[in-house]
Amino acid sequence: MSDGHDPLIDFGFADDTWIDRVRDAEAHVVYDCIGPFEILQEVPGGGRSLVFRARDRRSGNVVALKILPTGVTLAARTRRRFQREFDVVRRLAHPGIVQVFGLDHIAGQMVLSMEWIDGVPVTEWARLQSSPRAIVPLLMKIAEAVHHAHQRGVLHRDLKPANILVDGEGEPHVLDFGLAKVTETPDPRGTTLTVSGQFLGTPAYSSPEQVSGSPEDLDVRSDIYSLGVTFYHCLTGELPYPPGDSIARTFAAITQGEIRRPSRLDSAIGRELEAILMAMLGRSRAERYQSLDTLLADLRRWLAGEPVLVRGQTRGARLVTLVRRNPLPAALITGLFAVVTASAVVFAFLFHRAESEAERAREVQRFLESVLLPGEPGAAIGQLDLEDLLTRVRDRLAVDLSDHPETRAEIYLTMARLHAALWKWADTDADATRALGYFQEHAPASDPRVIRCLSLQGIARAFLHDPSSVPLLEEVRSRLAQASELPDPAVARCLGNLGFARWQALRDTAAARSAYEDALELWKAIPTSPDDGRAGTFYGAAAFFSSHGDPAHAAVLFREALEGFRSDPQRLDAYIRNCLHDAGANLVRLERWGEADSLLAEAIRETPRWFVDERLVAGSWLRGEIAL
């Protein structure tokens, strides 16, 4: 983009497109031949590497070539992945696993030659079969091939239909061991990784422990889960969870969603085959088959018409499991409506106890802030539930307080602050506008509530890319400057917000840079206070400079922002978490791998295990790239 905007650290925005942009940036060259190999055709979908169908002119055999071109992002780590794939597959010998022939360095490029499989993904093959009984024998061959790898201490970690091809003879072949991990023992509890917070794999087919960035929990049962998703897809034609519209929503479905019963998608899948599939897809590793030989034993029993050993959950047991897995969301389901219904009773009690309008306002305000503001509203109970709660409470109060307009305006202002904490900017703007309507008519222009409303409007509209955000924030700056001649934290914060608005709403890089530099200069003249809000300015400025070609300066600003957030007693942990991630991603640009990995790992540790957002996805992906 002309303004240098970089989606890898997109301050305040959730977008998975940065992954595509990284991949699109890789070097891509048209090849006719590579060393002794004559290129016949390029095979799409190779990810970081290029994949070709080629002929080895020495033997005349058709082979598959994987090539790592020069200039690939994180190339040294990707080269290690190539070497690992060769080393891993070379130690395996099974008809269901592709053979590798050699790893060569040709003209500065790594070239991996392997067996060419003229086949289709296993899901395409399964779609043409007549019944589950026609599909299961082939699925067993796949499980036997993966079990062979497990017995030799190899985890695949990226099992999916695209990596399991069925040839013209109806034989399956497992390929692409580029993410495989060699372990010292095939025992499940011994086959683990050592670094937390990495994501390696393909989202839709990954296990809950993979998408949670917990590779220390990965073992053979993680491969069993991925096989379970693949088998489910083969037998039903669909994934266990409805596909999400972003990677983060897909991760959330895997870690929190309920699997659709396969028999509801295809009645030919009986209760016992369904029980086998569900046991492969247990949310926790303990709920799954503990090894592939026990899975294979049950599949043989099913084919023979014998009872399988695994048992499906009853409806009551599923409910108990759901509540155990998601105690807070499950409690909210029953408690949400109780809070909303009870609010009218609570406020009636408060009104009777209060003796004046001012006291009523303070009581209502204290109630709202004590219930809704503590902790981390954006993550403490999940955004969808909290947003629904805020909407219901706000609408109820608008009716109950119709005779108390000032109190109602105060509440709208509080709701605007809450929606800003959730980064729900359209709602922030709407609530701030409602509050401002009353305060502008009934309060003096110098009333801090007027300035607060204007500021919330301005920053919300900046996030919405609305150019009107700039004059709003300029008015705030003017009012603040008139109110104080001394260096004022509020003015410095406003300048930072103005820089953000000029960046995001106007795409005026020069004006944004000027505002950020003025804000940073002003902060130098203001004595440091734990709750002065300077961390937000430093965070925004760091994101700006990182996105506009100065990651070294951004690294210094990110460090100061993190120090400020950590010392602020009023901080929200979400801001620290996001800042940790963005600071780590910025250090990736500087190739300061160890420091980047440390910050990204801390960001993931600070994330509740049930909470998934785009930054968690991006951070886990970056840690995986650093580790490769």
PDB file of C-alpha atoms in Angstrom, residues 97-357:
ATOM      1  CA  ILE A  97       4.100 -43.308   3.410  1.00  0.00           C
ATOM      2  CA  VAL A  98       5.788 -41.582   0.471  1.00  0.00           C
ATOM      3  CA  GLN A  99       9.426 -42.397  -0.134  1.00  0.00           C
ATOM      4  CA  VAL A 100      12.094 -39.716  -0.336  1.00  0.00           C
ATOM      5  CA  PHE A 101      14.974 -40.155  -2.747  1.00  0.00           C
ATOM      6  CA  GLY A 102      17.356 -37.341  -1.944  1.00  0.00           C
ATOM      7  CA  LEU A 103      17.983 -33.799  -0.743  1.00  0.00           C
ATOM      8  CA  ASP A 104      20.209 -31.757  -3.045  1.00  0.00           C
ATOM      9  CA  HIS A 105      21.536 -28.211  -3.148  1.00  0.00           C
ATOM     10  CA  ILE A 106      21.248 -26.989  -6.726  1.00  0.00           C
ATOM     11  CA  ALA A 107      22.132 -23.425  -7.741  1.00  0.00           C
ATOM     12  CA  GLY A 108      21.686 -22.170  -4.187  1.00  0.00           C
ATOM     13  CA  GLN A 109      18.333 -23.873  -3.721  1.00  0.00           C
ATOM     14  CA  MET A 110      17.310 -26.865  -1.646  1.00  0.00           C
ATOM     15  CA  VAL A 111      15.621 -29.550  -3.762  1.00  0.00           C
ATOM     16  CA  LEU A 112      13.848 -32.491  -2.132  1.00  0.00           C
ATOM     17  CA  SER A 113      12.983 -35.349  -4.504  1.00  0.00           C
ATOM     18  CA  MET A 114      10.425 -37.928  -3.537  1.00  0.00           C
ATOM     19  CA  GLU A 115       7.936 -40.457  -4.813  1.00  0.00           C
ATOM     20  CA  TRP A 116       5.312 -38.988  -7.146  1.00  0.00           C
ATOM     21  CA  ILE A 117       1.767 -39.999  -6.224  1.00  0.00           C
ATOM     22  CA  ASP A 118      -0.757 -39.635  -9.014  1.00  0.00           C
ATOM     23  CA  GLY A 119      -3.814 -39.409  -6.818  1.00  0.00           C
ATOM     24  CA  VAL A 120      -6.556 -37.333  -5.240  1.00  0.00           C
ATOM     25  CA  PRO A 121      -7.138 -36.141  -1.662  1.00  0.00           C
ATOM     26  CA  VAL A 122      -8.783 -38.807   0.436  1.00  0.00           C
ATOM     27  CA  THR A 123     -11.969 -36.735   0.848  1.00  0.00           C
ATOM     28  CA  GLU A 124     -12.425 -36.595  -2.930  1.00  0.00           C
ATOM     29  CA  TRP A 125     -11.994 -40.355  -3.129  1.00  0.00           C
ATOM     30  CA  ALA A 126     -14.465 -40.882  -0.263  1.00  0.00           C
ATOM     31  CA  ARG A 127     -17.112 -38.742  -1.935  1.00  0.00           C
ATOM     32  CA  LEU A 128     -17.376 -41.345  -4.720  1.00  0.00           C
ATOM     33  CA  GLN A 129     -17.861 -44.295  -2.371  1.00  0.00           C
ATOM     34  CA  SER A 130     -21.247 -45.836  -1.684  1.00  0.00           C
ATOM     35  CA  SER A 131     -21.259 -46.318   2.088  1.00  0.00           C
ATOM     36  CA  PRO A 132     -19.220 -46.024   5.286  1.00  0.00           C
ATOM     37  CA  ARG A 133     -18.391 -49.720   5.000  1.00  0.00           C
ATOM     38  CA  ALA A 134     -16.688 -49.026   1.667  1.00  0.00           C
ATOM     39  CA  ILE A 135     -14.648 -46.172   3.172  1.00  0.00           C
ATOM     40  CA  VAL A 136     -13.491 -47.557   6.517  1.00  0.00           C
ATOM     41  CA  PRO A 137     -11.002 -50.167   5.169  1.00  0.00           C
ATOM     42  CA  LEU A 138      -9.016 -47.427   3.432  1.00  0.00           C
ATOM     43  CA  LEU A 139      -9.153 -45.252   6.559  1.00  0.00           C
ATOM     44  CA  MET A 140      -7.647 -48.175   8.449  1.00  0.00           C
ATOM     45  CA  LYS A 141      -4.724 -48.286   5.993  1.00  0.00           C
ATOM     46  CA  ILE A 142      -4.119 -44.603   6.671  1.00  0.00           C
ATOM     47  CA  ALA A 143      -4.162 -45.218  10.417  1.00  0.00           C
ATOM     48  CA  GLU A 144      -1.720 -48.116   9.980  1.00  0.00           C
ATOM     49  CA  ALA A 145       0.707 -45.876   8.078  1.00  0.00           C
ATOM     50  CA  VAL A 146       0.574 -43.155  10.728  1.00  0.00           C
ATOM     51  CA  HIS A 147       0.885 -45.801  13.462  1.00  0.00           C
ATOM     52  CA  HIS A 148       4.088 -46.981  11.755  1.00  0.00           C
ATOM     53  CA  ALA A 149       5.447 -43.439  12.112  1.00  0.00           C
ATOM     54  CA  HIS A 150       4.354 -43.232  15.750  1.00  0.00           C
ATOM     55  CA  GLN A 151       6.118 -46.503  16.557  1.00  0.00           C
ATOM     56  CA  ARG A 152       9.319 -44.926  15.275  1.00  0.00           C
ATOM     57  CA  GLY A 153       8.872 -41.788  17.349  1.00  0.00           C
ATOM     58  CA  VAL A 154       7.551 -39.536  14.574  1.00  0.00           C
ATOM     59  CA  LEU A 155       4.570 -37.198  14.968  1.00  0.00           C
ATOM     60  CA  HIS A 156       3.175 -35.866  11.688  1.00  0.00           C
ATOM     61  CA  ARG A 157       1.453 -32.723  13.117  1.00  0.00           C
ATOM     62  CA  ASP A 158      -0.250 -31.751   9.840  1.00  0.00           C
ATOM     63  CA  LEU A 159      -2.575 -34.604   8.917  1.00  0.00           C
ATOM     64  CA  LYS A 160      -5.317 -33.443   6.555  1.00  0.00           C
ATOM     65  CA  PRO A 161      -6.912 -34.603   3.279  1.00  0.00           C
ATOM     66  CA  ALA A 162      -4.420 -32.689   1.120  1.00  0.00           C
ATOM     67  CA  ASN A 163      -1.603 -34.676   2.747  1.00  0.00           C
ATOM     68  CA  ILE A 164      -3.289 -38.050   2.217  1.00  0.00           C
ATOM     69  CA  LEU A 165      -3.591 -38.980  -1.457  1.00  0.00           C
ATOM     70  CA  VAL A 166      -5.373 -42.036  -2.859  1.00  0.00           C
ATOM     71  CA  ASP A 167      -3.849 -43.401  -6.070  1.00  0.00           C
ATOM     72  CA  GLY A 168      -5.544 -45.044  -9.031  1.00  0.00           C
ATOM     73  CA  GLU A 169      -5.271 -48.465  -7.373  1.00  0.00           C
ATOM     74  CA  GLY A 170      -7.211 -47.245  -4.355  1.00  0.00           C
ATOM     75  CA  GLU A 171      -4.167 -47.164  -2.078  1.00  0.00           C
ATOM     76  CA  PRO A 172      -3.592 -44.256   0.335  1.00  0.00           C
ATOM     77  CA  HIS A 173      -0.291 -42.422   0.766  1.00  0.00           C
ATOM     78  CA  VAL A 174       0.585 -40.081   3.638  1.00  0.00           C
ATOM     79  CA  LEU A 175       2.905 -37.262   2.590  1.00  0.00           C
ATOM     80  CA  ASP A 176       4.357 -33.904   3.658  1.00  0.00           C
ATOM     81  CA  PHE A 177       6.246 -34.560   6.871  1.00  0.00           C
ATOM     82  CA  GLY A 178       7.567 -30.992   6.814  1.00  0.00           C
ATOM     83  CA  LEU A 179       6.091 -30.251  10.247  1.00  0.00           C
ATOM     84  CA  ALA A 180       6.909 -33.666  11.694  1.00  0.00           C
ATOM     85  CA  LYS A 181       8.632 -34.016  15.049  1.00  0.00           C
ATOM     86  CA  VAL A 182      11.038 -36.811  15.905  1.00  0.00           C
ATOM     87  CA  THR A 183      10.804 -37.976  19.504  1.00  0.00           C
ATOM     88  CA  GLU A 184      12.779 -40.389  21.579  1.00  0.00           C
ATOM     89  CA  THR A 185       9.905 -42.659  22.522  1.00  0.00           C
ATOM     90  CA  PRO A 186       6.538 -43.638  21.059  1.00  0.00           C
ATOM     91  CA  ASP A 187       4.929 -43.442  24.494  1.00  0.00           C
ATOM     92  CA  PRO A 188       2.214 -40.729  24.356  1.00  0.00           C
ATOM     93  CA  ARG A 189       3.472 -38.885  27.391  1.00  0.00           C
ATOM     94  CA  GLY A 190       7.021 -38.937  26.072  1.00  0.00           C
ATOM     95  CA  THR A 191       6.332 -37.551  22.606  1.00  0.00           C
ATOM     96  CA  THR A 192       6.023 -33.898  23.436  1.00  0.00           C
ATOM     97  CA  LEU A 193       7.515 -30.661  22.202  1.00  0.00           C
ATOM     98  CA  THR A 194       9.449 -28.250  24.344  1.00  0.00           C
ATOM     99  CA  VAL A 195       8.284 -24.739  23.431  1.00  0.00           C
ATOM    100  CA  SER A 196       4.917 -23.249  24.419  1.00  0.00           C
ATOM    101  CA  GLY A 197       2.824 -20.937  22.302  1.00  0.00           C
ATOM    102  CA  GLN A 198       3.600 -22.245  18.824  1.00  0.00           C
ATOM    103  CA  PHE A 199       1.012 -23.092  16.210  1.00  0.00           C
ATOM    104  CA  LEU A 200       2.078 -25.595  13.587  1.00  0.00           C
ATOM    105  CA  GLY A 201      -0.424 -27.272  11.305  1.00  0.00           C
ATOM    106  CA  THR A 202      -3.587 -26.520   9.342  1.00  0.00           C
ATOM    107  CA  PRO A 203      -6.315 -24.781  11.377  1.00  0.00           C
ATOM    108  CA  ALA A 204      -9.430 -26.798  10.463  1.00  0.00           C
ATOM    109  CA  TYR A 205      -7.719 -30.158  11.094  1.00  0.00           C
ATOM    110  CA  SER A 206      -5.739 -29.190  14.194  1.00  0.00           C
ATOM    111  CA  SER A 207      -6.334 -30.429  17.714  1.00  0.00           C
ATOM    112  CA  PRO A 208      -7.390 -28.145  20.586  1.00  0.00           C
ATOM    113  CA  GLU A 209      -3.900 -28.291  22.069  1.00  0.00           C
ATOM    114  CA  GLN A 210      -2.398 -27.229  18.729  1.00  0.00           C
ATOM    115  CA  VAL A 211      -4.648 -24.205  18.253  1.00  0.00           C
ATOM    116  CA  SER A 212      -4.148 -23.175  21.885  1.00  0.00           C
ATOM    117  CA  GLY A 213      -0.432 -22.784  21.246  1.00  0.00           C
ATOM    118  CA  SER A 214       0.450 -25.571  23.700  1.00  0.00           C
ATOM    119  CA  PRO A 215       2.930 -27.798  21.850  1.00  0.00           C
ATOM    120  CA  GLU A 216       4.163 -29.214  25.137  1.00  0.00           C
ATOM    121  CA  ASP A 217       0.820 -31.061  25.110  1.00  0.00           C
ATOM    122  CA  LEU A 218       1.231 -32.490  21.586  1.00  0.00           C
ATOM    123  CA  ASP A 219       1.690 -36.243  21.327  1.00  0.00           C
ATOM    124  CA  VAL A 220       0.333 -39.151  19.271  1.00  0.00           C
ATOM    125  CA  ARG A 221      -3.174 -38.290  20.448  1.00  0.00           C
ATOM    126  CA  SER A 222      -2.906 -34.962  18.618  1.00  0.00           C
ATOM    127  CA  ASP A 223      -2.346 -36.848  15.358  1.00  0.00           C
ATOM    128  CA  ILE A 224      -5.303 -39.058  16.303  1.00  0.00           C
ATOM    129  CA  TYR A 225      -7.482 -35.954  16.593  1.00  0.00           C
ATOM    130  CA  SER A 226      -6.398 -34.685  13.161  1.00  0.00           C
ATOM    131  CA  LEU A 227      -7.087 -38.117  11.696  1.00  0.00           C
ATOM    132  CA  GLY A 228     -10.473 -37.967  13.414  1.00  0.00           C
ATOM    133  CA  VAL A 229     -11.329 -34.715  11.642  1.00  0.00           C
ATOM    134  CA  THR A 230     -10.187 -36.228   8.335  1.00  0.00           C
ATOM    135  CA  PHE A 231     -12.149 -39.457   8.897  1.00  0.00           C
ATOM    136  CA  TYR A 232     -15.226 -37.448   9.930  1.00  0.00           C
ATOM    137  CA  HIS A 233     -14.887 -35.389   6.727  1.00  0.00           C
ATOM    138  CA  CYS A 234     -14.559 -38.546   4.625  1.00  0.00           C
ATOM    139  CA  LEU A 235     -17.625 -40.195   6.178  1.00  0.00           C
ATOM    140  CA  THR A 236     -19.971 -37.185   6.378  1.00  0.00           C
ATOM    141  CA  GLY A 237     -18.679 -34.847   3.677  1.00  0.00           C
ATOM    142  CA  GLU A 238     -18.389 -32.058   6.253  1.00  0.00           C
ATOM    143  CA  LEU A 239     -16.123 -30.852   9.043  1.00  0.00           C
ATOM    144  CA  PRO A 240     -17.037 -31.528  12.690  1.00  0.00           C
ATOM    145  CA  TYR A 241     -17.559 -27.799  13.263  1.00  0.00           C
ATOM    146  CA  PRO A 242     -19.228 -25.304  10.935  1.00  0.00           C
ATOM    147  CA  PRO A 243     -16.421 -23.466   9.134  1.00  0.00           C
ATOM    148  CA  GLY A 244     -15.580 -20.065  10.640  1.00  0.00           C
ATOM    149  CA  ASP A 245     -15.214 -16.872   8.635  1.00  0.00           C
ATOM    150  CA  SER A 246     -11.734 -16.278  10.088  1.00  0.00           C
ATOM    151  CA  ILE A 247      -8.914 -18.355  11.520  1.00  0.00           C
ATOM    152  CA  ALA A 248      -9.700 -17.084  15.013  1.00  0.00           C
ATOM    153  CA  ARG A 249     -13.337 -18.210  14.786  1.00  0.00           C
ATOM    154  CA  THR A 250     -12.173 -21.607  13.534  1.00  0.00           C
ATOM    155  CA  PHE A 251      -9.833 -21.874  16.527  1.00  0.00           C
ATOM    156  CA  ALA A 252     -12.652 -20.862  18.866  1.00  0.00           C
ATOM    157  CA  ALA A 253     -14.918 -23.563  17.406  1.00  0.00           C
ATOM    158  CA  ILE A 254     -12.229 -26.201  17.953  1.00  0.00           C
ATOM    159  CA  THR A 255     -11.507 -25.164  21.545  1.00  0.00           C
ATOM    160  CA  GLN A 256     -15.061 -24.285  22.622  1.00  0.00           C
ATOM    161  CA  GLY A 257     -17.612 -25.549  20.085  1.00  0.00           C
ATOM    162  CA  GLU A 258     -19.697 -28.694  20.208  1.00  0.00           C
ATOM    163  CA  ILE A 259     -19.080 -31.339  17.556  1.00  0.00           C
ATOM    164  CA  ARG A 260     -22.015 -32.113  15.310  1.00  0.00           C
ATOM    165  CA  ARG A 261     -23.049 -35.739  15.739  1.00  0.00           C
ATOM    166  CA  PRO A 262     -21.991 -37.507  12.507  1.00  0.00           C
ATOM    167  CA  SER A 263     -25.130 -39.656  12.422  1.00  0.00           C
ATOM    168  CA  ARG A 264     -27.189 -36.490  12.007  1.00  0.00           C
ATOM    169  CA  LEU A 265     -25.282 -35.723   8.813  1.00  0.00           C
ATOM    170  CA  ASP A 266     -25.445 -39.283   7.456  1.00  0.00           C
ATOM    171  CA  SER A 267     -27.888 -41.768   8.928  1.00  0.00           C
ATOM    172  CA  ALA A 268     -25.786 -44.632   7.517  1.00  0.00           C
ATOM    173  CA  ILE A 269     -23.257 -43.906  10.255  1.00  0.00           C
ATOM    174  CA  GLY A 270     -24.486 -46.055  13.100  1.00  0.00           C
ATOM    175  CA  ARG A 271     -24.087 -45.532  16.801  1.00  0.00           C
ATOM    176  CA  GLU A 272     -20.894 -47.568  17.122  1.00  0.00           C
ATOM    177  CA  LEU A 273     -19.032 -45.949  14.212  1.00  0.00           C
ATOM    178  CA  GLU A 274     -20.149 -42.594  15.581  1.00  0.00           C
ATOM    179  CA  ALA A 275     -18.717 -43.536  18.978  1.00  0.00           C
ATOM    180  CA  ILE A 276     -15.371 -44.322  17.314  1.00  0.00           C
ATOM    181  CA  LEU A 277     -15.283 -40.955  15.537  1.00  0.00           C
ATOM    182  CA  MET A 278     -16.246 -39.059  18.682  1.00  0.00           C
ATOM    183  CA  ALA A 279     -13.529 -40.865  20.653  1.00  0.00           C
ATOM    184  CA  MET A 280     -10.972 -39.684  18.108  1.00  0.00           C
ATOM    185  CA  LEU A 281     -12.251 -36.129  18.546  1.00  0.00           C
ATOM    186  CA  GLY A 282     -12.213 -35.833  22.323  1.00  0.00           C
ATOM    187  CA  ARG A 283     -11.652 -32.255  23.456  1.00  0.00           C
ATOM    188  CA  SER A 284      -8.983 -33.370  25.904  1.00  0.00           C
ATOM    189  CA  ARG A 285      -6.319 -35.927  25.086  1.00  0.00           C
ATOM    190  CA  ALA A 286      -7.548 -38.192  27.884  1.00  0.00           C
ATOM    191  CA  GLU A 287     -10.940 -38.481  26.157  1.00  0.00           C
ATOM    192  CA  ARG A 288      -9.405 -39.824  22.934  1.00  0.00           C
ATOM    193  CA  TYR A 289      -7.981 -43.154  21.903  1.00  0.00           C
ATOM    194  CA  GLN A 290      -4.588 -43.340  23.529  1.00  0.00           C
ATOM    195  CA  SER A 291      -2.898 -44.975  20.537  1.00  0.00           C
ATOM    196  CA  LEU A 292      -3.731 -45.894  16.974  1.00  0.00           C
ATOM    197  CA  ASP A 293      -3.543 -49.624  17.647  1.00  0.00           C
ATOM    198  CA  THR A 294      -6.553 -49.335  19.999  1.00  0.00           C
ATOM    199  CA  LEU A 295      -8.400 -47.347  17.320  1.00  0.00           C
ATOM    200  CA  LEU A 296      -7.553 -49.966  14.697  1.00  0.00           C
ATOM    201  CA  ALA A 297      -8.776 -52.730  17.001  1.00  0.00           C
ATOM    202  CA  ASP A 298     -12.165 -51.017  17.328  1.00  0.00           C
ATOM    203  CA  LEU A 299     -12.412 -50.442  13.567  1.00  0.00           C
ATOM    204  CA  ARG A 300     -11.757 -54.150  12.995  1.00  0.00           C
ATOM    205  CA  ARG A 301     -14.504 -54.995  15.478  1.00  0.00           C
ATOM    206  CA  TRP A 302     -16.876 -52.642  13.691  1.00  0.00           C
ATOM    207  CA  LEU A 303     -16.128 -54.204  10.296  1.00  0.00           C
ATOM    208  CA  ALA A 304     -16.698 -57.670  11.770  1.00  0.00           C
ATOM    209  CA  GLY A 305     -20.016 -56.628  13.281  1.00  0.00           C
ATOM    210  CA  GLU A 306     -18.699 -57.022  16.825  1.00  0.00           C
ATOM    211  CA  PRO A 307     -19.294 -54.532  19.671  1.00  0.00           C
ATOM    212  CA  VAL A 308     -16.635 -51.839  19.878  1.00  0.00           C
ATOM    213  CA  LEU A 309     -14.924 -51.138  23.175  1.00  0.00           C
ATOM    214  CA  VAL A 310     -15.345 -47.371  23.114  1.00  0.00           C
ATOM    215  CA  ARG A 311     -18.703 -46.081  24.219  1.00  0.00           C
ATOM    216  CA  GLY A 312     -20.506 -42.913  23.184  1.00  0.00           C
ATOM    217  CA  GLN A 313     -21.640 -40.387  25.785  1.00  0.00           C
ATOM    218  CA  THR A 314     -25.234 -40.190  26.900  1.00  0.00           C
ATOM    219  CA  ARG A 315     -26.995 -36.853  26.588  1.00  0.00           C
ATOM    220  CA  GLY A 316     -26.628 -36.248  30.316  1.00  0.00           C
ATOM    221  CA  ALA A 317     -22.939 -37.095  30.231  1.00  0.00           C
ATOM    222  CA  ARG A 318     -22.431 -34.720  27.307  1.00  0.00           C
ATOM    223  CA  LEU A 319     -24.061 -31.919  29.319  1.00  0.00           C
ATOM    224  CA  VAL A 320     -21.812 -32.614  32.311  1.00  0.00           C
ATOM    225  CA  THR A 321     -18.778 -32.618  30.004  1.00  0.00           C
ATOM    226  CA  LEU A 322     -19.846 -29.347  28.386  1.00  0.00           C
ATOM    227  CA  VAL A 323     -20.206 -27.611  31.753  1.00  0.00           C
ATOM    228  CA  ARG A 324     -16.901 -29.040  32.982  1.00  0.00           C
ATOM    229  CA  ARG A 325     -15.085 -27.858  29.846  1.00  0.00           C
ATOM    230  CA  ASN A 326     -16.657 -24.397  29.804  1.00  0.00           C
ATOM    231  CA  PRO A 327     -17.648 -23.538  33.377  1.00  0.00           C
ATOM    232  CA  LEU A 328     -17.774 -19.771  32.978  1.00  0.00           C
ATOM    233  CA  PRO A 329     -19.647 -19.599  29.646  1.00  0.00           C
ATOM    234  CA  ALA A 330     -22.061 -22.285  30.853  1.00  0.00           C
ATOM    235  CA  ALA A 331     -22.742 -20.331  34.034  1.00  0.00           C
ATOM    236  CA  LEU A 332     -23.319 -17.211  31.990  1.00  0.00           C
ATOM    237  CA  ILE A 333     -25.988 -18.930  29.934  1.00  0.00           C
ATOM    238  CA  THR A 334     -28.100 -19.252  33.063  1.00  0.00           C
ATOM    239  CA  GLY A 335     -26.886 -16.101  34.770  1.00  0.00           C
ATOM    240  CA  LEU A 336     -27.086 -13.598  31.927  1.00  0.00           C
ATOM    241  CA  PHE A 337     -30.851 -13.258  31.913  1.00  0.00           C
ATOM    242  CA  ALA A 338     -30.931 -13.242  35.695  1.00  0.00           C
ATOM    243  CA  VAL A 339     -28.652 -10.188  35.727  1.00  0.00           C
ATOM    244  CA  VAL A 340     -30.767  -8.387  33.158  1.00  0.00           C
ATOM    245  CA  THR A 341     -34.046  -9.198  34.889  1.00  0.00           C
ATOM    246  CA  ALA A 342     -32.707  -8.332  38.313  1.00  0.00           C
ATOM    247  CA  SER A 343     -31.364  -4.954  37.230  1.00  0.00           C
ATOM    248  CA  ALA A 344     -34.789  -3.304  37.483  1.00  0.00           C
ATOM    249  CA  VAL A 345     -35.198  -4.576  41.055  1.00  0.00           C
ATOM    250  CA  VAL A 346     -31.696  -3.439  42.019  1.00  0.00           C
ATOM    251  CA  PHE A 347     -32.220   0.042  40.647  1.00  0.00           C
ATOM    252  CA  ALA A 348     -35.621   0.336  42.312  1.00  0.00           C
ATOM    253  CA  PHE A 349     -33.922  -0.444  45.622  1.00  0.00           C
ATOM    254  CA  LEU A 350     -31.175   2.085  44.923  1.00  0.00           C
ATOM    255  CA  PHE A 351     -33.686   4.778  44.032  1.00  0.00           C
ATOM    256  CA  HIS A 352     -35.614   4.294  47.262  1.00  0.00           C
ATOM    257  CA  ARG A 353     -32.430   4.381  49.310  1.00  0.00           C
ATOM    258  CA  ALA A 354     -31.042   7.499  47.658  1.00  0.00           C
ATOM    259  CA  GLU A 355     -32.233  10.881  48.866  1.00  0.00           C
ATOM    260  CA  SER A 356     -31.300  13.028  45.914  1.00  0.00           C
ATOM    261  CA  GLU A 357     -30.756  12.902  42.184  1.00  0.00           C
TER     262      GLU A 357
END
